[in-house]
Amino acid sequence: MNAKALHTLEFHKIIDRLTEHAASQSGKDLCRHLAPSDDLSLIRLLQQQTADAFSRILKKGSPSFGGTKDVRGSLKRLEIGSSLNAIELLAVCTLLETAARAKSYGRKDNADLTRDSLDDYFDGLIPLSTISAEIRRCILSEEEISDEASSTLRQIRRSIKLANERIHTQLNSMVNGSVRTYLQDAVITMRDGRYCLPVKAEYRSQVSGMIHDQSSSGSTVFIEPMAVVRLNNDIKELLLKEQTEIEVILANLSTLVAEETQAVCNDFELLTELDFIFARAKLAQDYNGTAPVFNTQGYIHLRKARHPLLDSKQVVPIDIYLGKEFSQLIVTGPNTGGKTVSLKTVGLLTLMGQAGLHIPTLDRSELALFHQVYADIGDEQSIEQSLSTFSSHMTNIVKILEEVDDRSLVLFDELGAGTDPTEGAALAMSILSWLHQRDIRTMATTHYSELKVYALSTQGVENACCEFDIATLRPTYRLLIGIPGKSNAFAISSKLGLPDYIIDDARSRISETKENFEDLITDLENSKVTIEKEQVEITRYKEEIESLKTRLEQKYDKLDQRREDILREANEKAHAILREAKEVADQTISNFNKYGQGSISMKQMEQERAKLRDQMSGLEKNMTIRPKQKSGKANKPADFKIGDTVKVLSLNLKGTVSTLPNAKGDLYVQMGILRSQVNIKDLELVDEPVITGPNLQKTGSGKIKMSKSATVSPEIKLLGMTVDEALGALDKYLDDAYLAHIPQVRIVHGKGTGALRTAVHNHLKRTRYVKSYRLGAFGEGESGVTIVEFK
């Protein structure tokens, strides 16, 4: 793709925004070298990768690739037998830990077994967790090796500590003893790595030992007493042994890494590529981009396209199509109406799409595959080269015409401007005609009426205009295809206060043909706007009718299902009642027969008859639909205590009383995450089951229930969760802890990238019952923990 078009269409600004989303330096380098491609298979692969990364971000959040360190130089040193220092080994460790996190991020649950274009990248990562864990165990920081790195190092450092303690004991006894009067200060200091005493210069002969230094004034000399010379020598030897052992430890760690140099290098390359892919997805997320559909027939159809460098809240989306019914589009209209922006939008989105980036349009937008994009846009007047505006534009157009072919997209801004209007219009028509004969996709902006006529009279060429509201003298920035634009110079001048006699005189100087043509343009434009409004209304009515139809069908389905359920339940009850009635009748006949045979007495018969009446009464009750009786007992404020379980009748939800009723009978009820003010008339006390055990408390209704504080922990751990999962768990935990009257809780979110910590703090800001929160102090977890205090 030619560099001039990339610069003219400001593709480099898109690259700058893309680079900001990459976390690693190697990922940023890939972003900076991204360029449009004319290989359709590569473009589709890049678009698929961007789409798959975008989908993963929406489901699981953004992964972090900040630990992707370029360790290839260190790996080269290992290949020739060198050892790595602590800084280099920590860089390798960070890379492997980043690979482990990315590997975990890339795993899919059993419910989602479909593969995408990124699975091979995640599957190819080899975290080498044993190596990274060993490096972390041995190296605490870039300047500190752990005592536990080896038993030898631990023994050496223990000996150094003991020697230091003996020296301090010896020197402290001298400072507090015989030489106290000879010292400048009662302190122990170090010079050249050896422990000394600050002795006054006049008493230097009173303290036997080696002089290592003196103060700038000469009043103090720093003497190493003979009593600690041997101990200082021992420390020196131990320090040398410590350094030797550290080198052995680093060499052993380097050997571990050297055995896996290929895997480490492979992890770096895969993480760099993933960082690059997810940077493209994050950029698409910024402007809500979609993947375009590519074709090789030269057809462009952009649905609600927005220029990505303009404010998304202010830019007006436009619909542009080109290449199917017509190969050239001539855009006319007043200045500042959006003609150039429309032109740049088509060119820039084409470049972005062919670079594998999503474009800010609605889905199913189409782009054609072009081998080259040419653009002549803006004022390129050059004083140094003695070129006028017209000359500079024509020089650029000549180069374009020399290189262009039928697989090119050509964009002209104000074609033929900067010279005599008649000659400029003629040149513009000739250039456009030459391109049209070769079926080259072209989009041009102009003010020339001759070009409007050319578009109206030429098959395969179409007019378009940027709409302008005469009433407000403001452009609407909407692109209307099929209607030529009008300059509206007379209308604008009149609104701005130019005298009518001057405007009338100007009208008289325009030929009747041109004036009729301008009037025809106005009528066409008004008709187009009216038709579009009617189409929008028709579409809206169709959507409303379809929605009503769907809702009605759903309602009928529910009614049919409900009727079937009622009938089935009624039939089952009827069968049961009939079966029971039959059994009663059979028993009655049997008893009657026994009475006739004299085997049953009259008294027994009366008992059987009474029993039969009771059974018949029971059957009648089953057949009768009884309305549900509501208790007539009215609630009183004294009936409610904090912690009581109640049911909110209007919401059909259970909750817990948070505050006592006020004078009007209003109180607050906590229903899960919802806390609402309710009147006691809308409440019904719910009896809690009686339980026994420790941590019990008495409720206001006289029932015994488990104390909430017995089951709520003063700490919640969010480690390993995504932001969405963590906020859901945190919200429920804070509600439970607040209801349990726990004054302070501890949230463990870890350090990591800080994304989870930021999300937790933002949530705490919005929680009304949180009085304050802070990061943990030393010994509390520091920045990996947040301490919350409730009101």
mmCIF file of N, CA and C in Angstrom, residues 212-311:
data_model
loop_
_atom_site.group_PDB
_atom_site.id
_atom_site.type_symbol
_atom_site.label_atom_id
_atom_site.label_comp_id
_atom_site.label_asym_id
_atom_site.label_seq_id
_atom_site.Cartn_x
_atom_site.Cartn_y
_atom_site.Cartn_z
ATOM 1 N N HIS A 212 41.800 3.681 59.452
ATOM 2 C CA HIS A 212 41.261 3.479 58.095
ATOM 3 C C HIS A 212 40.851 4.776 57.428
ATOM 4 N N ASP A 213 40.566 5.810 58.230
ATOM 5 C CA ASP A 213 40.076 7.040 57.611
ATOM 6 C C ASP A 213 40.101 8.140 58.645
ATOM 7 N N GLN A 214 39.924 9.378 58.201
ATOM 8 C CA GLN A 214 39.760 10.487 59.120
ATOM 9 C C GLN A 214 38.750 11.461 58.555
ATOM 10 N N SER A 215 38.177 12.282 59.405
ATOM 11 C CA SER A 215 37.153 13.223 58.962
ATOM 12 C C SER A 215 37.784 14.325 58.141
ATOM 13 N N SER A 216 36.963 15.074 57.425
ATOM 14 C CA SER A 216 37.464 16.154 56.557
ATOM 15 C C SER A 216 38.148 17.244 57.374
ATOM 16 N N SER A 217 37.710 17.445 58.611
ATOM 17 C CA SER A 217 38.344 18.464 59.455
ATOM 18 C C SER A 217 39.613 17.950 60.127
ATOM 19 N N GLY A 218 39.808 16.649 60.125
ATOM 20 C CA GLY A 218 40.982 16.063 60.762
ATOM 21 C C GLY A 218 40.845 15.869 62.248
ATOM 22 N N SER A 219 39.688 16.218 62.804
ATOM 23 C CA SER A 219 39.521 16.109 64.258
ATOM 24 C C SER A 219 39.162 14.694 64.692
ATOM 25 N N THR A 220 38.754 13.861 63.753
ATOM 26 C CA THR A 220 38.352 12.495 64.093
ATOM 27 C C THR A 220 39.069 11.510 63.179
ATOM 28 N N VAL A 221 39.597 10.439 63.799
ATOM 29 C CA VAL A 221 40.185 9.346 63.019
ATOM 30 C C VAL A 221 39.361 8.097 63.309
ATOM 31 N N PHE A 222 39.244 7.228 62.318
ATOM 32 C CA PHE A 222 38.442 6.017 62.425
ATOM 33 C C PHE A 222 39.391 4.830 62.550
ATOM 34 N N ILE A 223 39.414 4.269 63.761
ATOM 35 C CA ILE A 223 40.381 3.226 64.110
ATOM 36 C C ILE A 223 39.656 1.890 64.277
ATOM 37 N N GLU A 224 40.260 0.864 63.677
ATOM 38 C CA GLU A 224 39.785 -0.503 63.869
ATOM 39 C C GLU A 224 40.585 -1.101 65.020
ATOM 40 N N PRO A 225 39.971 -1.285 66.188
ATOM 41 C CA PRO A 225 40.720 -1.815 67.340
ATOM 42 C C PRO A 225 41.312 -3.188 67.025
ATOM 43 N N MET A 226 42.492 -3.446 67.606
ATOM 44 C CA MET A 226 43.165 -4.717 67.363
ATOM 45 C C MET A 226 42.315 -5.904 67.842
ATOM 46 N N ALA A 227 41.439 -5.639 68.819
ATOM 47 C CA ALA A 227 40.645 -6.720 69.377
ATOM 48 C C ALA A 227 39.639 -7.290 68.371
ATOM 49 N N VAL A 228 39.289 -6.486 67.314
ATOM 50 C CA VAL A 228 38.280 -6.971 66.363
ATOM 51 C C VAL A 228 38.849 -7.164 64.970
ATOM 52 N N VAL A 229 40.183 -7.018 64.827
ATOM 53 C CA VAL A 229 40.786 -7.186 63.497
ATOM 54 C C VAL A 229 40.525 -8.591 62.966
ATOM 55 N N ARG A 230 40.746 -9.593 63.832
ATOM 56 C CA ARG A 230 40.559 -10.973 63.372
ATOM 57 C C ARG A 230 39.099 -11.232 63.006
ATOM 58 N N LEU A 231 38.198 -10.684 63.822
ATOM 59 C CA LEU A 231 36.775 -10.882 63.515
ATOM 60 C C LEU A 231 36.379 -10.201 62.203
ATOM 61 N N ASN A 232 36.920 -9.005 61.955
ATOM 62 C CA ASN A 232 36.652 -8.329 60.678
ATOM 63 C C ASN A 232 37.198 -9.135 59.504
ATOM 64 N N ASN A 233 38.384 -9.727 59.717
ATOM 65 C CA ASN A 233 38.961 -10.572 58.658
ATOM 66 C C ASN A 233 38.068 -11.781 58.389
ATOM 67 N N ASP A 234 37.524 -12.341 59.473
ATOM 68 C CA ASP A 234 36.617 -13.488 59.304
ATOM 69 C C ASP A 234 35.385 -13.096 58.481
ATOM 70 N N ILE A 235 34.851 -11.888 58.770
ATOM 71 C CA ILE A 235 33.669 -11.439 58.016
ATOM 72 C C ILE A 235 34.007 -11.258 56.547
ATOM 73 N N LYS A 236 35.173 -10.690 56.257
ATOM 74 C CA LYS A 236 35.604 -10.512 54.872
ATOM 75 C C LYS A 236 35.652 -11.852 54.155
ATOM 76 N N GLU A 237 36.230 -12.848 54.812
ATOM 77 C CA GLU A 237 36.317 -14.165 54.197
ATOM 78 C C GLU A 237 34.924 -14.760 53.975
ATOM 79 N N LEU A 238 34.054 -14.582 54.951
ATOM 80 C CA LEU A 238 32.700 -15.111 54.813
ATOM 81 C C LEU A 238 31.935 -14.414 53.689
ATOM 82 N N LEU A 239 32.167 -13.104 53.539
ATOM 83 C CA LEU A 239 31.497 -12.379 52.446
ATOM 84 C C LEU A 239 31.956 -12.884 51.091
ATOM 85 N N LEU A 240 33.259 -13.205 50.988
ATOM 86 C CA LEU A 240 33.764 -13.767 49.728
ATOM 87 C C LEU A 240 33.133 -15.134 49.466
ATOM 88 N N LYS A 241 33.020 -15.937 50.505
ATOM 89 C CA LYS A 241 32.379 -17.247 50.346
ATOM 90 C C LYS A 241 30.901 -17.085 49.955
ATOM 91 N N GLU A 242 30.240 -16.072 50.552
ATOM 92 C CA GLU A 242 28.836 -15.821 50.205
ATOM 93 C C GLU A 242 28.692 -15.489 48.726
ATOM 94 N N GLN A 243 29.581 -14.618 48.217
ATOM 95 C CA GLN A 243 29.505 -14.240 46.810
ATOM 96 C C GLN A 243 29.766 -15.436 45.904
ATOM 97 N N THR A 244 30.722 -16.269 46.313
ATOM 98 C CA THR A 244 31.018 -17.469 45.515
ATOM 99 C C THR A 244 29.808 -18.401 45.474
ATOM 100 N N GLU A 245 29.156 -18.580 46.617
ATOM 101 C CA GLU A 245 27.987 -19.454 46.669
ATOM 102 C C GLU A 245 26.831 -18.886 45.847
ATOM 103 N N ILE A 246 26.681 -17.561 45.867
ATOM 104 C CA ILE A 246 25.626 -16.932 45.055
ATOM 105 C C ILE A 246 25.876 -17.199 43.575
ATOM 106 N N GLU A 247 27.149 -17.107 43.159
ATOM 107 C CA GLU A 247 27.473 -17.392 41.760
ATOM 108 C C GLU A 247 27.154 -18.839 41.407
ATOM 109 N N VAL A 248 27.383 -19.745 42.353
ATOM 110 C CA VAL A 248 27.045 -21.164 42.123
ATOM 111 C C VAL A 248 25.517 -21.320 41.967
ATOM 112 N N ILE A 249 24.768 -20.638 42.816
ATOM 113 C CA ILE A 249 23.305 -20.715 42.746
ATOM 114 C C ILE A 249 22.802 -20.177 41.408
ATOM 115 N N LEU A 250 23.341 -19.017 41.002
ATOM 116 C CA LEU A 250 22.927 -18.441 39.718
ATOM 117 C C LEU A 250 23.309 -19.350 38.556
ATOM 118 N N ALA A 251 24.475 -19.990 38.657
ATOM 119 C CA ALA A 251 24.901 -20.914 37.602
ATOM 120 C C ALA A 251 23.960 -22.113 37.522
ATOM 121 N N ASN A 252 23.542 -22.635 38.680
ATOM 122 C CA ASN A 252 22.618 -23.779 38.679
ATOM 123 C C ASN A 252 21.266 -23.391 38.072
ATOM 124 N N LEU A 253 20.778 -22.191 38.426
ATOM 125 C CA LEU A 253 19.514 -21.728 37.846
ATOM 126 C C LEU A 253 19.655 -21.512 36.340
ATOM 127 N N SER A 254 20.805 -20.984 35.933
ATOM 128 C CA SER A 254 21.051 -20.774 34.500
ATOM 129 C C SER A 254 21.051 -22.100 33.752
ATOM 130 N N THR A 255 21.581 -23.127 34.384
ATOM 131 C CA THR A 255 21.599 -24.455 33.757
ATOM 132 C C THR A 255 20.178 -24.967 33.549
ATOM 133 N N LEU A 256 19.308 -24.734 34.544
ATOM 134 C CA LEU A 256 17.904 -25.148 34.399
ATOM 135 C C LEU A 256 17.246 -24.465 33.212
ATOM 136 N N VAL A 257 17.509 -23.154 33.082
ATOM 137 C CA VAL A 257 16.909 -22.408 31.970
ATOM 138 C C VAL A 257 17.523 -22.846 30.646
ATOM 139 N N ALA A 258 18.842 -23.104 30.634
ATOM 140 C CA ALA A 258 19.535 -23.479 29.400
ATOM 141 C C ALA A 258 18.963 -24.763 28.808
ATOM 142 N N GLU A 259 18.452 -25.647 29.656
ATOM 143 C CA GLU A 259 17.877 -26.906 29.163
ATOM 144 C C GLU A 259 16.540 -26.684 28.455
ATOM 145 N N GLU A 260 15.935 -25.505 28.638
ATOM 146 C CA GLU A 260 14.620 -25.239 28.046
ATOM 147 C C GLU A 260 14.624 -23.948 27.226
ATOM 148 N N THR A 261 15.761 -23.618 26.611
ATOM 149 C CA THR A 261 15.842 -22.347 25.866
ATOM 150 C C THR A 261 14.827 -22.285 24.725
ATOM 151 N N GLN A 262 14.612 -23.395 24.029
ATOM 152 C CA GLN A 262 13.673 -23.393 22.914
ATOM 153 C C GLN A 262 12.251 -23.137 23.394
ATOM 154 N N ALA A 263 11.873 -23.759 24.525
ATOM 155 C CA ALA A 263 10.530 -23.553 25.072
ATOM 156 C C ALA A 263 10.337 -22.117 25.543
ATOM 157 N N VAL A 264 11.373 -21.551 26.182
ATOM 158 C CA VAL A 264 11.285 -20.160 26.657
ATOM 159 C C VAL A 264 11.158 -19.203 25.476
ATOM 160 N N CYS A 265 11.964 -19.436 24.432
ATOM 161 C CA CYS A 265 11.903 -18.584 23.240
ATOM 162 C C CYS A 265 10.533 -18.704 22.576
ATOM 163 N N ASN A 266 10.015 -19.920 22.525
ATOM 164 C CA ASN A 266 8.697 -20.141 21.933
ATOM 165 C C ASN A 266 7.611 -19.421 22.733
ATOM 166 N N ASP A 267 7.706 -19.440 24.067
ATOM 167 C CA ASP A 267 6.741 -18.716 24.906
ATOM 168 C C ASP A 267 6.779 -17.221 24.617
ATOM 169 N N PHE A 268 8.004 -16.692 24.471
ATOM 170 C CA PHE A 268 8.124 -15.252 24.196
ATOM 171 C C PHE A 268 7.445 -14.899 22.872
ATOM 172 N N GLU A 269 7.670 -15.675 21.842
ATOM 173 C CA GLU A 269 7.094 -15.372 20.533
ATOM 174 C C GLU A 269 5.574 -15.493 20.563
ATOM 175 N N LEU A 270 5.038 -16.533 21.237
ATOM 176 C CA LEU A 270 3.589 -16.710 21.295
ATOM 177 C C LEU A 270 2.927 -15.606 22.116
ATOM 178 N N LEU A 271 3.551 -15.230 23.240
ATOM 179 C CA LEU A 271 2.981 -14.151 24.067
ATOM 180 C C LEU A 271 3.005 -12.815 23.322
ATOM 181 N N THR A 272 4.068 -12.580 22.559
ATOM 182 C CA THR A 272 4.142 -11.345 21.766
ATOM 183 C C THR A 272 3.018 -11.300 20.740
ATOM 184 N N GLU A 273 2.795 -12.431 20.068
ATOM 185 C CA GLU A 273 1.733 -12.486 19.062
ATOM 186 C C GLU A 273 0.366 -12.324 19.714
ATOM 187 N N LEU A 274 0.145 -12.949 20.870
ATOM 188 C CA LEU A 274 -1.133 -12.807 21.576
ATOM 189 C C LEU A 274 -1.346 -11.372 22.049
ATOM 190 N N ASP A 275 -0.282 -10.723 22.520
ATOM 191 C CA ASP A 275 -0.375 -9.319 22.939
ATOM 192 C C ASP A 275 -0.809 -8.448 21.763
ATOM 193 N N PHE A 276 -0.257 -8.718 20.592
ATOM 194 C CA PHE A 276 -0.595 -7.991 19.369
ATOM 195 C C PHE A 276 -2.059 -8.222 18.991
ATOM 196 N N ILE A 277 -2.509 -9.481 19.068
ATOM 197 C CA ILE A 277 -3.891 -9.811 18.697
ATOM 198 C C ILE A 277 -4.874 -9.159 19.661
ATOM 199 N N PHE A 278 -4.603 -9.257 20.966
ATOM 200 C CA PHE A 278 -5.530 -8.682 21.936
ATOM 201 C C PHE A 278 -5.489 -7.152 21.904
ATOM 202 N N ALA A 279 -4.383 -6.556 21.477
ATOM 203 C CA ALA A 279 -4.350 -5.095 21.294
ATOM 204 C C ALA A 279 -5.330 -4.700 20.194
ATOM 205 N N ARG A 280 -5.395 -5.484 19.116
ATOM 206 C CA ARG A 280 -6.363 -5.205 18.052
ATOM 207 C C ARG A 280 -7.794 -5.328 18.577
ATOM 208 N N ALA A 281 -8.014 -6.332 19.418
ATOM 209 C CA ALA A 281 -9.360 -6.518 19.978
ATOM 210 C C ALA A 281 -9.738 -5.374 20.919
ATOM 211 N N LYS A 282 -8.785 -4.901 21.730
ATOM 212 C CA LYS A 282 -9.070 -3.785 22.653
ATOM 213 C C LYS A 282 -9.365 -2.505 21.873
ATOM 214 N N LEU A 283 -8.650 -2.310 20.752
ATOM 215 C CA LEU A 283 -8.931 -1.138 19.919
ATOM 216 C C LEU A 283 -10.348 -1.226 19.363
ATOM 217 N N ALA A 284 -10.735 -2.414 18.919
ATOM 218 C CA ALA A 284 -12.099 -2.595 18.417
ATOM 219 C C ALA A 284 -13.119 -2.338 19.512
ATOM 220 N N GLN A 285 -12.786 -2.722 20.741
ATOM 221 C CA GLN A 285 -13.689 -2.482 21.867
ATOM 222 C C GLN A 285 -13.848 -0.989 22.131
ATOM 223 N N ASP A 286 -12.791 -0.214 21.904
ATOM 224 C CA ASP A 286 -12.839 1.228 22.149
ATOM 225 C C ASP A 286 -13.905 1.912 21.302
ATOM 226 N N TYR A 287 -13.948 1.575 20.014
ATOM 227 C CA TYR A 287 -14.917 2.251 19.145
ATOM 228 C C TYR A 287 -16.035 1.310 18.693
ATOM 229 N N ASN A 288 -16.229 0.196 19.433
ATOM 230 C CA ASN A 288 -17.326 -0.731 19.154
ATOM 231 C C ASN A 288 -17.285 -1.183 17.698
ATOM 232 N N GLY A 289 -16.141 -1.706 17.286
ATOM 233 C CA GLY A 289 -15.950 -2.109 15.895
ATOM 234 C C GLY A 289 -16.507 -3.490 15.607
ATOM 235 N N THR A 290 -16.675 -3.787 14.324
ATOM 236 C CA THR A 290 -17.145 -5.096 13.874
ATOM 237 C C THR A 290 -16.233 -5.590 12.754
ATOM 238 N N ALA A 291 -16.280 -6.884 12.500
ATOM 239 C CA ALA A 291 -15.468 -7.470 11.440
ATOM 240 C C ALA A 291 -16.170 -7.278 10.102
ATOM 241 N N PRO A 292 -15.513 -6.660 9.109
ATOM 242 C CA PRO A 292 -16.149 -6.476 7.800
ATOM 243 C C PRO A 292 -16.144 -7.770 6.994
ATOM 244 N N VAL A 293 -17.076 -7.869 6.050
ATOM 245 C CA VAL A 293 -17.117 -8.990 5.113
ATOM 246 C C VAL A 293 -16.396 -8.543 3.843
ATOM 247 N N PHE A 294 -15.394 -9.319 3.412
ATOM 248 C CA PHE A 294 -14.606 -8.927 2.243
ATOM 249 C C PHE A 294 -15.101 -9.638 0.983
ATOM 250 N N ASN A 295 -15.007 -8.935 -0.137
ATOM 251 C CA ASN A 295 -15.337 -9.524 -1.433
ATOM 252 C C ASN A 295 -14.295 -9.089 -2.458
ATOM 253 N N THR A 296 -14.239 -9.789 -3.564
ATOM 254 C CA THR A 296 -13.281 -9.471 -4.636
ATOM 255 C C THR A 296 -13.981 -8.868 -5.843
ATOM 256 N N GLN A 297 -15.229 -8.453 -5.691
ATOM 257 C CA GLN A 297 -15.977 -7.850 -6.804
ATOM 258 C C GLN A 297 -15.963 -6.324 -6.772
ATOM 259 N N GLY A 298 -15.216 -5.743 -5.849
ATOM 260 C CA GLY A 298 -15.118 -4.281 -5.795
ATOM 261 C C GLY A 298 -16.334 -3.611 -5.187
ATOM 262 N N TYR A 299 -17.073 -4.343 -4.329
ATOM 263 C CA TYR A 299 -18.302 -3.797 -3.763
ATOM 264 C C TYR A 299 -18.073 -3.320 -2.332
ATOM 265 N N ILE A 300 -18.440 -2.068 -2.067
ATOM 266 C CA ILE A 300 -18.341 -1.469 -0.731
ATOM 267 C C ILE A 300 -19.741 -1.144 -0.241
ATOM 268 N N HIS A 301 -20.031 -1.587 0.997
ATOM 269 C CA HIS A 301 -21.301 -1.217 1.632
ATOM 270 C C HIS A 301 -21.045 -1.044 3.126
ATOM 271 N N LEU A 302 -20.922 0.209 3.536
ATOM 272 C CA LEU A 302 -20.655 0.533 4.940
ATOM 273 C C LEU A 302 -21.952 0.974 5.602
ATOM 274 N N ARG A 303 -22.347 0.253 6.668
ATOM 275 C CA ARG A 303 -23.604 0.522 7.361
ATOM 276 C C ARG A 303 -23.334 1.309 8.644
ATOM 277 N N LYS A 304 -23.859 2.538 8.695
ATOM 278 C CA LYS A 304 -23.682 3.416 9.856
ATOM 279 C C LYS A 304 -22.192 3.549 10.201
ATOM 280 N N ALA A 305 -21.420 3.924 9.203
ATOM 281 C CA ALA A 305 -19.970 4.040 9.393
ATOM 282 C C ALA A 305 -19.634 5.325 10.133
ATOM 283 N N ARG A 306 -18.624 5.233 11.011
ATOM 284 C CA ARG A 306 -18.145 6.392 11.766
ATOM 285 C C ARG A 306 -16.635 6.521 11.559
ATOM 286 N N HIS A 307 -16.172 7.744 11.427
ATOM 287 C CA HIS A 307 -14.723 7.949 11.315
ATOM 288 C C HIS A 307 -14.102 7.662 12.685
ATOM 289 N N PRO A 308 -13.144 6.725 12.767
ATOM 290 C CA PRO A 308 -12.635 6.290 14.081
ATOM 291 C C PRO A 308 -11.852 7.344 14.842
ATOM 292 N N LEU A 309 -11.410 8.411 14.175
ATOM 293 C CA LEU A 309 -10.628 9.436 14.864
ATOM 294 C C LEU A 309 -11.494 10.583 15.389
ATOM 295 N N LEU A 310 -12.798 10.537 15.097
ATOM 296 C CA LEU A 310 -13.715 11.558 15.597
ATOM 297 C C LEU A 310 -14.406 11.059 16.858
ATOM 298 N N ASP A 311 -14.896 11.989 17.661
ATOM 299 C CA ASP A 311 -15.587 11.649 18.906
ATOM 300 C C ASP A 311 -16.832 10.820 18.589
#
